[in-house]
Coordinates of C-alpha atoms in Angstrom, one line a residue:
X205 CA 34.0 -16.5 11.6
X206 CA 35.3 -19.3 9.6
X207 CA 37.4 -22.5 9.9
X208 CA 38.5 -25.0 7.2
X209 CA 39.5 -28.6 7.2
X210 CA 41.6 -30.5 4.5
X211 CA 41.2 -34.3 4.5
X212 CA 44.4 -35.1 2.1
X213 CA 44.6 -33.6 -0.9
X214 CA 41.2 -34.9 -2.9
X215 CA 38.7 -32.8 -0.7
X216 CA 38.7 -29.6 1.3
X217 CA 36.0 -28.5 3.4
X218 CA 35.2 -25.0 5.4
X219 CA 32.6 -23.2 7.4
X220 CA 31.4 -20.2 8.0
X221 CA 29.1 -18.3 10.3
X222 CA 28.1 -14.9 10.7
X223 CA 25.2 -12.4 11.6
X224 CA 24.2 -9.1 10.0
X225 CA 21.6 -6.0 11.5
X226 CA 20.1 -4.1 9.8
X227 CA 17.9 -1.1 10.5
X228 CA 16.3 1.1 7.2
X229 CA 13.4 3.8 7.5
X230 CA 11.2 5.4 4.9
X231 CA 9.1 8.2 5.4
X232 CA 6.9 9.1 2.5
X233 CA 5.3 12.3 2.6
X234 CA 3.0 13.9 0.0
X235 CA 1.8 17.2 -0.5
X236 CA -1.3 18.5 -2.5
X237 CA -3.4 21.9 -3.5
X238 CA -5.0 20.0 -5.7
X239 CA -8.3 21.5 -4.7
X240 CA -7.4 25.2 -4.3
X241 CA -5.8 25.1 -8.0
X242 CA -9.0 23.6 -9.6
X243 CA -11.4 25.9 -7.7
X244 CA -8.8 28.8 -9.7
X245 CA -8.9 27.4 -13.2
X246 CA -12.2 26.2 -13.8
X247 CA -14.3 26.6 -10.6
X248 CA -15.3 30.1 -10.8
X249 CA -12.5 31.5 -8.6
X250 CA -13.5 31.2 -5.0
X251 CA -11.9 33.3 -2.2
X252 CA -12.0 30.4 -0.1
X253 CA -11.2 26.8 -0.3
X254 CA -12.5 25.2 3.0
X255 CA -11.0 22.2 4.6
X256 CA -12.8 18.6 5.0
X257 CA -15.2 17.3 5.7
X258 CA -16.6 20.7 4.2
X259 CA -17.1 20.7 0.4
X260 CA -13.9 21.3 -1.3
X261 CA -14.3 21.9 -4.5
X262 CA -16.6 23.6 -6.5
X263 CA -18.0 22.5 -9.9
X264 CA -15.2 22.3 -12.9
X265 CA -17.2 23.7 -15.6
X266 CA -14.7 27.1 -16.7
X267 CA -17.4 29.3 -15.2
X268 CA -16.4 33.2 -16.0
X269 CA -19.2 34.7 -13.0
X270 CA -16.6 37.2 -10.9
X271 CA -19.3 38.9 -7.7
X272 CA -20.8 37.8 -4.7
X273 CA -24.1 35.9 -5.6
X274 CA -23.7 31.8 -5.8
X275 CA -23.7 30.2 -9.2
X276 CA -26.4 27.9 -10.2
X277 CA -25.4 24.4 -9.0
X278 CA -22.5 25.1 -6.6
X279 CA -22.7 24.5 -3.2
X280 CA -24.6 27.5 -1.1
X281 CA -22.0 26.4 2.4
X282 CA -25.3 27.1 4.7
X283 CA -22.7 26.8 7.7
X284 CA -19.9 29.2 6.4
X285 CA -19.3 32.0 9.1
X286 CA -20.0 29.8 12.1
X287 CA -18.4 27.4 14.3
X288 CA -14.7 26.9 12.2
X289 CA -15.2 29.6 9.9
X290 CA -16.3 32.3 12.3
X291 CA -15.6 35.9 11.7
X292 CA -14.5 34.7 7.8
X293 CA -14.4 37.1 5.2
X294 CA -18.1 36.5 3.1
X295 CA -17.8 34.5 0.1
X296 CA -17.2 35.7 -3.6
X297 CA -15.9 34.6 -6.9
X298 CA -13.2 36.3 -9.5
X299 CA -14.1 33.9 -12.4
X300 CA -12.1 31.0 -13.8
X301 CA -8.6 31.6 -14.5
X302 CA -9.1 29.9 -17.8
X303 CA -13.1 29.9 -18.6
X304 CA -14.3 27.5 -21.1
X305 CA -14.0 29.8 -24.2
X306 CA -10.4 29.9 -24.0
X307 CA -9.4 26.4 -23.3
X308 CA -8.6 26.5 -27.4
X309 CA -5.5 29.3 -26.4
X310 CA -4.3 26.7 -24.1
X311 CA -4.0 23.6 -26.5
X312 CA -1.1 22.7 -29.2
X313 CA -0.4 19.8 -31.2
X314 CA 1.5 16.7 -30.1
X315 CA 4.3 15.0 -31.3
X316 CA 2.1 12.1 -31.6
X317 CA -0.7 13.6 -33.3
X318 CA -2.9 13.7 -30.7
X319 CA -3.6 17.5 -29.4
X320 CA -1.6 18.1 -25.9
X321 CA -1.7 21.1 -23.6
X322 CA 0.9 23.8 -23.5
X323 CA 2.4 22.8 -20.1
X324 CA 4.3 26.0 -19.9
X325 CA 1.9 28.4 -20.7
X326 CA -0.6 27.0 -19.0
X327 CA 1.1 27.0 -15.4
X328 CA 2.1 30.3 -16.0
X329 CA -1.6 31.6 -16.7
X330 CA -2.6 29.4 -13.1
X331 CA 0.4 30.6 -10.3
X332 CA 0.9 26.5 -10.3
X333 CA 4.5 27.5 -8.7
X334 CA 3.0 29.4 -6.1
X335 CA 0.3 27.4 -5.1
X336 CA 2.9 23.8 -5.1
X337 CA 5.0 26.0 -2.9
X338 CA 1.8 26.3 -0.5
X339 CA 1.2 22.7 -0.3
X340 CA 0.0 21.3 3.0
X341 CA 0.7 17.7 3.7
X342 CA -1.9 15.2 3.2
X343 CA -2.6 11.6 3.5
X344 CA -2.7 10.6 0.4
X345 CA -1.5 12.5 -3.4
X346 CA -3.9 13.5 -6.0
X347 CA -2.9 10.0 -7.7
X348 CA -4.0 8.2 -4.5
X349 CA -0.6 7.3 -3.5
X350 CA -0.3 7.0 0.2
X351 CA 2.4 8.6 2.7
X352 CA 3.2 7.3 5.9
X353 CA 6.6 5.3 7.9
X354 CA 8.3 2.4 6.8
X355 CA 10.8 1.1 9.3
X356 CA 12.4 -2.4 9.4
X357 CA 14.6 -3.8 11.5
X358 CA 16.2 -7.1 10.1
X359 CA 18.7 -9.2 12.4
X360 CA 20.6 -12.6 10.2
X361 CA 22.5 -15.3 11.5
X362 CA 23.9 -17.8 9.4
X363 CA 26.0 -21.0 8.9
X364 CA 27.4 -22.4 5.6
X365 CA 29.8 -25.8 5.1
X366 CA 31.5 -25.8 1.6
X367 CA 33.3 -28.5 -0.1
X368 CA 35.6 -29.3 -2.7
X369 CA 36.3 -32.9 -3.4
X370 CA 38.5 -34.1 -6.3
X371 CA 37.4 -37.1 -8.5
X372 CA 39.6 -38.1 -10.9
X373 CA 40.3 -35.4 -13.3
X374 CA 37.1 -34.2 -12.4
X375 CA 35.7 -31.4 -9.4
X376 CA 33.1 -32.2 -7.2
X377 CA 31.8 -28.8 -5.7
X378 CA 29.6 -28.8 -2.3
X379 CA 27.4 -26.1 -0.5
X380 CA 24.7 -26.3 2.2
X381 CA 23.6 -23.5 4.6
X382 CA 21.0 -22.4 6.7
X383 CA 20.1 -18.6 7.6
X384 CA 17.9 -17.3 10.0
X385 CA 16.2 -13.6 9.8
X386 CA 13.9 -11.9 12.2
X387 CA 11.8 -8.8 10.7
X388 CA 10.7 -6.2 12.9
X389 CA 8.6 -3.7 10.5
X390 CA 7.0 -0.9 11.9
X391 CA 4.1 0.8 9.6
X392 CA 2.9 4.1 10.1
X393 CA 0.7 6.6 8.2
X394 CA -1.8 9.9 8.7
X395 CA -5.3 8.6 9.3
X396 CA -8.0 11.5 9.7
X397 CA -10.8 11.5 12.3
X398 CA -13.2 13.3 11.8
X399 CA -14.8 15.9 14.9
X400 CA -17.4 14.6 16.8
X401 CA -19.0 18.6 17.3
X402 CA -19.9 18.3 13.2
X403 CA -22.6 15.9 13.5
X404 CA -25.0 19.2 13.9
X405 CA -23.1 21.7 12.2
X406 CA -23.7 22.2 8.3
X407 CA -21.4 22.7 5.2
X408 CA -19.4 25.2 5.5
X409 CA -18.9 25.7 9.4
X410 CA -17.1 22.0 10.6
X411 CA -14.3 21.6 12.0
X412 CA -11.4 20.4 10.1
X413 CA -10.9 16.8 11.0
X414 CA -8.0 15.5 13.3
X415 CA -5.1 13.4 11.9
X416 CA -3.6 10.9 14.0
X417 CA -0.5 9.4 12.5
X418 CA -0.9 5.6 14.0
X419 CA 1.7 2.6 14.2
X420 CA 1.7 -1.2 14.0
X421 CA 4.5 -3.5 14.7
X422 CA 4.7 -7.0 13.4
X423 CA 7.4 -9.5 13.8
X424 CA 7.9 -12.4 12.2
X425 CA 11.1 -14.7 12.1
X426 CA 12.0 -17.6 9.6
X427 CA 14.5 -20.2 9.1
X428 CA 15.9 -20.4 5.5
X429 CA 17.8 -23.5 4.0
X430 CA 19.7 -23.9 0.9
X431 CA 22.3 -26.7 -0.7
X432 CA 23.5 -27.1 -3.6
X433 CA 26.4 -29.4 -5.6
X434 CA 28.2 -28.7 -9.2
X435 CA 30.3 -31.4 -10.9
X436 CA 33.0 -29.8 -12.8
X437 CA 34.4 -32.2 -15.8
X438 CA 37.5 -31.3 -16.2
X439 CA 36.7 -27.1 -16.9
X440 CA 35.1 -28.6 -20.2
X441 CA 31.2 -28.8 -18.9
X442 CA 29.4 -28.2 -15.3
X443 CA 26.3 -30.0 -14.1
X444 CA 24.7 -27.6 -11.2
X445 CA 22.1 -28.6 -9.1
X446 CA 20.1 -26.5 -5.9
X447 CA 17.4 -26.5 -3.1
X448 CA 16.3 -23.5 -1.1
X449 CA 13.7 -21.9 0.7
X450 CA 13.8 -18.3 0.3
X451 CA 11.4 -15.2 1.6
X452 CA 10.2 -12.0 -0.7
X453 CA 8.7 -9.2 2.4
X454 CA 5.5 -7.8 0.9
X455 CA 5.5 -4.5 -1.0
X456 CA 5.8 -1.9 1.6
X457 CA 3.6 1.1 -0.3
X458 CA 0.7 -1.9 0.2
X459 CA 0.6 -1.7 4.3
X460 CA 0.5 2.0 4.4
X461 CA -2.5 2.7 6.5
X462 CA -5.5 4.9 5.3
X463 CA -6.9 5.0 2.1
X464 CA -8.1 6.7 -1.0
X465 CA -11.0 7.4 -3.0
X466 CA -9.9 9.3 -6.2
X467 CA -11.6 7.6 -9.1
X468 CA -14.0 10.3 -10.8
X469 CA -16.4 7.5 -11.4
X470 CA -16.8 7.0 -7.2
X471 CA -16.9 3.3 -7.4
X472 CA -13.8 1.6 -5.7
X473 CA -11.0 3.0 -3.3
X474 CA -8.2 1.2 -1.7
X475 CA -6.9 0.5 1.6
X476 CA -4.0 -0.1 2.8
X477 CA -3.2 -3.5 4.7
X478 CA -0.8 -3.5 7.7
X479 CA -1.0 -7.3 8.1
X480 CA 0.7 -8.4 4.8
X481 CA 2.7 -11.1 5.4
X482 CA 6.1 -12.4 3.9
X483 CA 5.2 -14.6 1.2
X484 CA 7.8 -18.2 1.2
X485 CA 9.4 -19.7 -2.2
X486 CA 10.5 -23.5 -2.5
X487 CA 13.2 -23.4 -4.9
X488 CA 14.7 -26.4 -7.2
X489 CA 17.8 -25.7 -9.7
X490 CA 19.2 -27.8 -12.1
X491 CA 22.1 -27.1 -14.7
X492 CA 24.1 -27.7 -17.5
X493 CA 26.8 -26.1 -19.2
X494 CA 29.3 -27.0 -21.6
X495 CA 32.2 -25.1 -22.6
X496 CA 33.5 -25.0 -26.3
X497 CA 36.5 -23.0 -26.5
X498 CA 36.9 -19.5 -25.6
X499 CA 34.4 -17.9 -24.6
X500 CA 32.5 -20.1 -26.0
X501 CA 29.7 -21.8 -24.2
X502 CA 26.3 -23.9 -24.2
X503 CA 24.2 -24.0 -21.4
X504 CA 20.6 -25.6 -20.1
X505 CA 18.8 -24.8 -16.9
X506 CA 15.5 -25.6 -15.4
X507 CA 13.8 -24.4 -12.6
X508 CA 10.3 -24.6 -10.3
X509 CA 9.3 -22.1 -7.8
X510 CA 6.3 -22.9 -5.2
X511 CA 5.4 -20.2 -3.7
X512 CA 2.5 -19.3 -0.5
X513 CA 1.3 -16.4 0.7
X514 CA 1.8 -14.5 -2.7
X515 CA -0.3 -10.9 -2.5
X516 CA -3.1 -10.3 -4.3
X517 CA -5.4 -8.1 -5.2
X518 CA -8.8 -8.8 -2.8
X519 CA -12.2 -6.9 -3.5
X520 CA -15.0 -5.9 -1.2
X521 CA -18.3 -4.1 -1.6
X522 CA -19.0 -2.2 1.5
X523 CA -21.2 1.0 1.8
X524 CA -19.1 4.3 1.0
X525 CA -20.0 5.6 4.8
X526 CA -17.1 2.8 5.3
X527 CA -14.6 5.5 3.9
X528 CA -15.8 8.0 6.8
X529 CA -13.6 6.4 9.4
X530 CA -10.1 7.5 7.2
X531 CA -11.3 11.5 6.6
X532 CA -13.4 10.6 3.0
X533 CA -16.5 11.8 3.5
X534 CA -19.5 12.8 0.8
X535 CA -18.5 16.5 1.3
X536 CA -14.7 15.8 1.0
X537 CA -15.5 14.5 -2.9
X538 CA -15.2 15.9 -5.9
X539 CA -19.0 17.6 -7.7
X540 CA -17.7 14.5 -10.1
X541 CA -17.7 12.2 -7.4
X542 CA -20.8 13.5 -5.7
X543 CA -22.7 13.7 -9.1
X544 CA -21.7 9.7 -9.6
X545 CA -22.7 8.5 -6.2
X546 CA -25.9 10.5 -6.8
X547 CA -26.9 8.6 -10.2
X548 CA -26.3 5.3 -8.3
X549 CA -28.1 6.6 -5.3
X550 CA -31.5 6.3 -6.5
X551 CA -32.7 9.0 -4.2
X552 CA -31.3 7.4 -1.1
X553 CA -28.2 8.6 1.3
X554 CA -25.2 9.0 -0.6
X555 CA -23.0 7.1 2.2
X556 CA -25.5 3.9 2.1
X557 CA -24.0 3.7 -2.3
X558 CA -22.1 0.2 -2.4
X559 CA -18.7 0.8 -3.6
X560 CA -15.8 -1.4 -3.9
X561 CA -12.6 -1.5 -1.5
X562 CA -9.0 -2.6 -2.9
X563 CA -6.7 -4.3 -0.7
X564 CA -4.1 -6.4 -0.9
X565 CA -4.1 -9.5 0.8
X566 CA -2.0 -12.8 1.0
X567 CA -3.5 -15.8 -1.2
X568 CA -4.9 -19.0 0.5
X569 CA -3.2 -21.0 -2.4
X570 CA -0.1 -21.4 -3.8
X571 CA 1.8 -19.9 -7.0
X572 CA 3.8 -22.4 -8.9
X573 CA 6.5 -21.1 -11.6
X574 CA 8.1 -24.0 -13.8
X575 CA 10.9 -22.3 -16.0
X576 CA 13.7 -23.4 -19.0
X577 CA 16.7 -21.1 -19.9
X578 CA 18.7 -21.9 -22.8
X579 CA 21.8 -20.1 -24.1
X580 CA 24.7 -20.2 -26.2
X581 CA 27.9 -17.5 -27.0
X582 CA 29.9 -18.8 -29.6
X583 CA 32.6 -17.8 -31.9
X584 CA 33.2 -18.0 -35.1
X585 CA 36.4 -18.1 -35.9
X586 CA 36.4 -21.6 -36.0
X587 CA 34.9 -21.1 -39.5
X588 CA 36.5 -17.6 -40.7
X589 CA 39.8 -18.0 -39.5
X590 CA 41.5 -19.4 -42.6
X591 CA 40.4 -16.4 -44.7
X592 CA 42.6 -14.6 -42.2
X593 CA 38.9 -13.0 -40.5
X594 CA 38.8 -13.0 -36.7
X595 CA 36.5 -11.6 -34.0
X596 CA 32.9 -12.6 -35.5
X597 CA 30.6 -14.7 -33.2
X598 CA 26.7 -14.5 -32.2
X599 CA 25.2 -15.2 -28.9
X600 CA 21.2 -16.0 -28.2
X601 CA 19.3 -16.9 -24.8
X602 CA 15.7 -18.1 -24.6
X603 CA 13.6 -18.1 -21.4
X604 CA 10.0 -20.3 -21.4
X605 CA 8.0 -19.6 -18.3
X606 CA 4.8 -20.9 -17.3
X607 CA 3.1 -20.0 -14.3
X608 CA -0.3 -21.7 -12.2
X609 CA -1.8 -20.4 -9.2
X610 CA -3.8 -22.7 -6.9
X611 CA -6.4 -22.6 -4.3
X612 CA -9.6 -20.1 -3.7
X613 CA -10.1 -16.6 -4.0
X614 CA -8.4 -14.6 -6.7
X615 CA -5.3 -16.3 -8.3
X616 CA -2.0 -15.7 -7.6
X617 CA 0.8 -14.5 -10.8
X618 CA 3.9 -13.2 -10.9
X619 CA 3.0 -9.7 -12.1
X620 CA 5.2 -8.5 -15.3
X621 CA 7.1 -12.1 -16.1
X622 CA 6.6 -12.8 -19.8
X623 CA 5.7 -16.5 -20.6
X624 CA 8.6 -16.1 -23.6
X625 CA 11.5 -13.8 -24.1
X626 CA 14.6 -14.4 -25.8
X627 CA 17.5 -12.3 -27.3
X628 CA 19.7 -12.3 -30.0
X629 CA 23.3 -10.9 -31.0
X630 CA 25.6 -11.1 -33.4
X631 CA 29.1 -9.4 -33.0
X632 CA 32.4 -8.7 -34.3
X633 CA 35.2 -7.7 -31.9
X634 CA 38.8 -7.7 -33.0
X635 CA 41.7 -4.8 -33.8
X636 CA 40.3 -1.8 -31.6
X637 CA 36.4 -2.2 -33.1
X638 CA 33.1 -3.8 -31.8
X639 CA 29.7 -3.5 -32.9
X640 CA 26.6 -5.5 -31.4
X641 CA 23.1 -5.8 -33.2
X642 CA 20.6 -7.1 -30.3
X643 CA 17.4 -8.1 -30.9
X644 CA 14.8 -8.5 -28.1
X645 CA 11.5 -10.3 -27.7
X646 CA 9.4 -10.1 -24.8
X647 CA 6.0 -11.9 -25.1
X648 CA 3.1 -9.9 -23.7
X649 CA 1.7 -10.5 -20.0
X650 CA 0.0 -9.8 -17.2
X651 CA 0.9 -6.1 -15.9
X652 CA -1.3 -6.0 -12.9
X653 CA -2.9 -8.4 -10.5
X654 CA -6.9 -9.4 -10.8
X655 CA -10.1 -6.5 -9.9
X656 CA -8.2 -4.4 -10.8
X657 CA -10.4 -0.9 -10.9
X658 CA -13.0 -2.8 -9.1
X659 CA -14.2 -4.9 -11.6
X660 CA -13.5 -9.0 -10.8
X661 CA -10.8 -10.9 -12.5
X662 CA -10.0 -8.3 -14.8
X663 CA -6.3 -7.3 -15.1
X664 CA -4.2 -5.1 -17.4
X665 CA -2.2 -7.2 -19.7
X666 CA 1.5 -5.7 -21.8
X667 CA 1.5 -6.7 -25.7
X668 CA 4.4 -8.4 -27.5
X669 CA 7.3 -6.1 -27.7
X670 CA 10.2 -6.6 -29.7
X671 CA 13.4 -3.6 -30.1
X672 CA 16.7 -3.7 -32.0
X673 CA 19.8 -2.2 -30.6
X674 CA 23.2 -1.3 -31.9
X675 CA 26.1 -0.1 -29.8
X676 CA 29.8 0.3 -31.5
X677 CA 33.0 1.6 -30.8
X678 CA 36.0 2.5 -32.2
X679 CA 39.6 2.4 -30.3
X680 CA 41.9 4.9 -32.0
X681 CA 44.3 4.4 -29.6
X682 CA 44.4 0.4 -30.1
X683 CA 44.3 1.1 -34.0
X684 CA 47.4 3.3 -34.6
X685 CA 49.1 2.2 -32.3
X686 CA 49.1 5.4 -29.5
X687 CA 47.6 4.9 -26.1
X688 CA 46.0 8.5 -25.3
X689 CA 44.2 8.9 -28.5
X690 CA 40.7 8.4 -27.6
X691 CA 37.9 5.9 -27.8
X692 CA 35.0 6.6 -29.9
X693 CA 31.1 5.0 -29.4
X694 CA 27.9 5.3 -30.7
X695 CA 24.5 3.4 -29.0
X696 CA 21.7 3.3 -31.1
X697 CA 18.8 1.9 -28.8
X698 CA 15.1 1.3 -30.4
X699 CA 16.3 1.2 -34.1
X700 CA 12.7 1.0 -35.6
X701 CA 11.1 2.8 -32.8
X702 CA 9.0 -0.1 -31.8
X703 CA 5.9 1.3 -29.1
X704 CA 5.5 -0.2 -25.8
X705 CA 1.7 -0.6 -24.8
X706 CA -0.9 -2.7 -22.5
X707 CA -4.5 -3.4 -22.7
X708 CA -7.2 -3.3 -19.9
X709 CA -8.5 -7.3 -20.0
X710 CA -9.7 -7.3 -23.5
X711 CA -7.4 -6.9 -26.5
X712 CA -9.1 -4.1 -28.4
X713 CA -9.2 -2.0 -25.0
X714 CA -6.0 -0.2 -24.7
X715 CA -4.9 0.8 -21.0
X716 CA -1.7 2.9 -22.5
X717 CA 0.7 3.4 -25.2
X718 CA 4.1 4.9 -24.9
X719 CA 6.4 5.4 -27.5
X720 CA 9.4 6.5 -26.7
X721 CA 11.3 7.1 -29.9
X722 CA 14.9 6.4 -31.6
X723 CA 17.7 7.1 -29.3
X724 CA 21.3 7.5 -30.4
X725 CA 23.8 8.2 -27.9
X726 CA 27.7 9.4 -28.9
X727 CA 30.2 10.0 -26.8
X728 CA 33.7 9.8 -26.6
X729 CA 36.3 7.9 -23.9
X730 CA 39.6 9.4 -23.4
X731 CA 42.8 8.1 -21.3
X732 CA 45.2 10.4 -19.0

C-alpha cells in the first residue's frame, strides 16, 4: 500500500507499507562407504565391515594376507557371531585391492610437478561406482560436514516515507523507514545413541547404535531502522548520507546438531551449535560524487560498521568420552585415530584423552569495520579528440578497510575482507570495438576465524593476489554497416597465470595453493 502527498510544486512526499512471508527448507543429506572402501584397498579385504560402535576399519597398511587367520595388529572382534552379528558368516580376508607394492602402478605425474594419482584407473581397480551407489546415510561426510534440516520461516512488515524537496536549482532527496522481521528457524539433524545392551557385549557383537533425528525451534524478532538524505546539485555532484540497523542470521551449516571427529591426528572435533544467534550491524554512510561529463565521474564514500554478536570460533578441552553421546566412540575411529589417542594416553583409558571441541559461538564484544572507497571513470576524449581519436578512457576504484574486534574471548573479524583492494582499467570503445585491460589487487587476509584445528588464536591467512584480464570484441555488423553479421569476443582471464594461495598462521607454513591457469574464452554473438 502506498499514498503520496504533494505540498506545491518544491517537495513531494509518499509512503509506503507492506509485509512479505516467507517460508525456505534445506535438507542436507550425506552419504558415505568410506569405511567399506578402505577396508578393500588397503585393509587386507575383509568380508565384513561391521557397523558402530564396533571397529570399523581395519589397519591401512596395503596388506596382501587373502585366508582366515587375523593379521598381526588388526582387531581379533572377540564379540563377532553373538548378540548383532549372530549366525554371521566367519571372518576372512581376500587381500588389498591395491597392496603396497603396487601403489607405484597407480601414480602419474602432475601438471604441477608434483606426482598425482591416476583417478580413473584407480577407481576402476576399487568398484568405487559400486560401492558410492551402496552408500547409506550418515550423520556426517568423510570431510566432517554435517547433514540435517534447515527450515525458516521469516514474516516482514515495513513502513517507508520518501521525499523530494526542491531547493533552488538544486534536489533535496529524503528516506526513512523502519522494518520489522520475525525468524522462526527450525534445526534438525541425525544424532546417534548408542544401545544401552553394549555396555557388556565386546567388539564385534554390539548393536548398531540408534539415530534419532532431533529438532530445535528458536524465534527471535527485531526491529530495523534506516534514513537516509542525498543533495543533488543540479545533476553535476551528489552528497549521500545514511543510518541503519541491519541483521546478518548466523551461518546455517554452524547449528546443525551432532558432530565430528575426522582429524587423523584425534585431537579436536566440532559440534554443531543450535543456539547461534543473529548477530546486529549499526551502519553509518556518507557520500560524494561528482559528475564530469559523460560517463564521467568522481566519487568518495566512507563508512563504519559496529557490529555484536558476530560468530566465532570457541575452543574447549573436554575428555573424548564427551564424543560418546553423538555415536563417536573409541571403536567407531580410525586404527589412525586409535593409534594417536593411544600415544597421548599414557597407558590410561582412551576416552579419559583431552581433546579439543570446535564450536561456533556468538562473541561478548563487538566488531567494528571503518572503510574508504574511492573511484573514478573518466574519458578521454577531452584530450584525443582534436586528433580526430575517440572512445579511450580509464577507470580505477580503491577500497581501505580496517577492522577491530573488542571485548573477551576470541576476537571477532570479518572472515575473507582484504584490508586493501583496488582495480584498474583502461579502455577504448568506439566504431563497433572494445577492449578492457583490468588489473586487480587484493591484499592478503584472514581466511578463517581463530583455533582453528584446535590450536588458540591461530587462523589461516590468503597472500597478496594480483590478476590481469583482457576481454574484446569486435561488432562486424556495426563496422560494415549490416545488422546480422555477427559479433565476435575474446576474454582472456589470468593473463600471467598469477597462483592463489593461504598460509596456516605463519607465513612460511602454506595451508594451500591453487593455480588455476590461463583462460581464454572465444565465442561468437549473432542476431536473428
Amino acid at each position: 500500500m502506498r499514498g503520496s502527498l504533494l505540498f506545491g510544486d518544491a517537495a513531494r512526499f509518499s509512503v509506503r507499507v507492506g509485509a512479505a512471508y516467507d517460508d525456505t527448507r534445506r535438507r542436507i543429506t550425506p552419504f558415505d562407504n568410506t569405511a567399506v572402501w578402505q577396508n578393500a584397498i588397503c585393509g587386507n579385504g575383509p568380508n565384513v565391515s561391521l557397523p558402530a560402535p564396533n571397529t570399523g576399519t581395519t589397519p591401512c597398511t596395503g596388506l596382501n594376507q587373502p585366508g582366515a587367520a587375523t593379521p598381526v595388529g588388526f582387531p581379533t572382534f572377540p564379540g563377532y557371531g553373538t548378540n548383532f552379528t549372530a549366525g554371521s558368516p566367519p571372518i576372512s580376508y581376500a587381500g588389498s585391492l591395491i597392496p603396497t607394492a603396487a601403489v607405484p602402478g597407480y601414480l602419474m605425474p602432475g601438471s604441477n610437478g608434483f606426482i598425482t594419482v591416476d583417478w580413473n584407473k584407480f577407481k576402476a581397480a576399487t568398484n568405487y561406482d559400486a560401492l558410492l551407489a551402496d552408500a547409506d546415510e550418515t550423520g556426517s561426510g568423510s570431510s566432517g560436514a554435517n547433514g540435517g534440516l534447515i527450515r525458516e520461516k521469516v514474516t516482514g512488515t515495513f513502513a517507508e516515507a520518501n521525499g523530494v524537496v526542491d531547493v533552488g536549482p538544486n534536489t533535496l532527496r529524503l528516506n526513512a523507514g523502519l522494518r520489522y522481521v520475525r525468524t522462526e528457524q527450525i534445526i534438525g539433524g541425525r544424532v546417534s545413541v548408542p544401545d544401552g545392551r553394549n555396555s557388556t557385549i565386546a567388539d564385534g557383537g554390539r548393536y548398531p547404535n540408534t539415530v534419532t533425528f532431533p529438532t530445535t525451534t528458536t524465534l527471535y524478532s527485531k526491529f530495523l531502522p534506516s534514513a537516509s538524505v542525498a543533495l543533488d546539485f543540479g545533476g553535476k555532484a551528489v552528497v549521500r548520507g545514511s543510518v541503519s540497523r541491519t541483521m546478518t542470521r548466523p551461518d546455517p551449516n554452524a547449528m546443525l546438531p551432532g558432530a565430528s571427529f575426522v582429524q587423523p591426528s584425534a585431537d579436536t572435533g566440532t559440534v554443531g551449535n543450535p543456539d547461534l544467534d543473529p548477530y546486529i550491524s549499526t551502519n553509518i554512510d556518507l557520500g560524494f560524487e561528482y559528475y564530469t561529463g559523460g560517463e564521467g565521474v568522481i566519487a568518495f564514500a566512507a563508512f563504519r560498521k559496529s557490529i555484536t554478536g558476530f560468530t566465532v570460533n570457541g575452543l574447549r578441552t573436554v575428555p573424548f568420552s564427551f564424543f560418546n553421546q553423538y555415536g563417536i566412540t573409541v571403536d567407531s575411529l580410525t586404527q589412525a585415530q586409535r593409534d594417536a589417542l593411544a600415544t597421548r594416553a599414557n597407558g590410561g583409558s582412551l576416552n579419559d584423552v583431552p581433546v579439543v571441541v570446535q564450536q561456533q559461538v556468538n562473541s561478548d564484544g563487538k566488531l567494528k569495520v571503518n572503510g574508504l572507497e574511492f573511484q573514478i571513470t573518466q574519458p578521454l576524449d577531452f584530450l584525443t579528440s582534436w586528433a580526430g581519436v575517440r572512445g579511450f578512457g580509464f577507470q580505477g576504484n580503491l577500497t581501505l578497510i580496517d577492522q577491530k574486534g573488542e571485548g573477551a574471548g576470541a576476537p571477532a573479524v570479518a572472515i575473507g575482507v582484504a584490508p586493501t583492494t583496488y582495480t584498474l582499467t583502461g579502455y577504448y570503445e568506439d566504431n563497433g570495438l572494445s577492449a578492457r585491460l583490468t588489473y586487480t589487487y587484493n591484499e592478503g587476509s584472514q581466511g578463517s576465524g581463530t583455533n582453528q584445528n584446535g590450536i588458540p588464536a591461530a587462523a589461516i591467512f590468503g597472500r597478496d593476489y594480483t590478476q590481469l584480464d583482457f576481454s574484446g570484441s569486435v561488432d562486424l555488423g556495426k563496422i560494415f554497416g549490416q545488422k546480422y553479421l555477427p559479433t565476435l569476443v575474446l576474454n582472456v582471464i589470468n593473463i600471467t597465470k598469477e597462483a592463489q594461495s593461504s598460509y596456516f598462521q605463519f607465513e612460511n607454513a602454506t595451508f594451500n595453493e591453487y593455480n588455476p591457469g590461463r583462460t581464454v574464452l572465444v565465442g561468437i554473438r549473432g542476431r536473428f
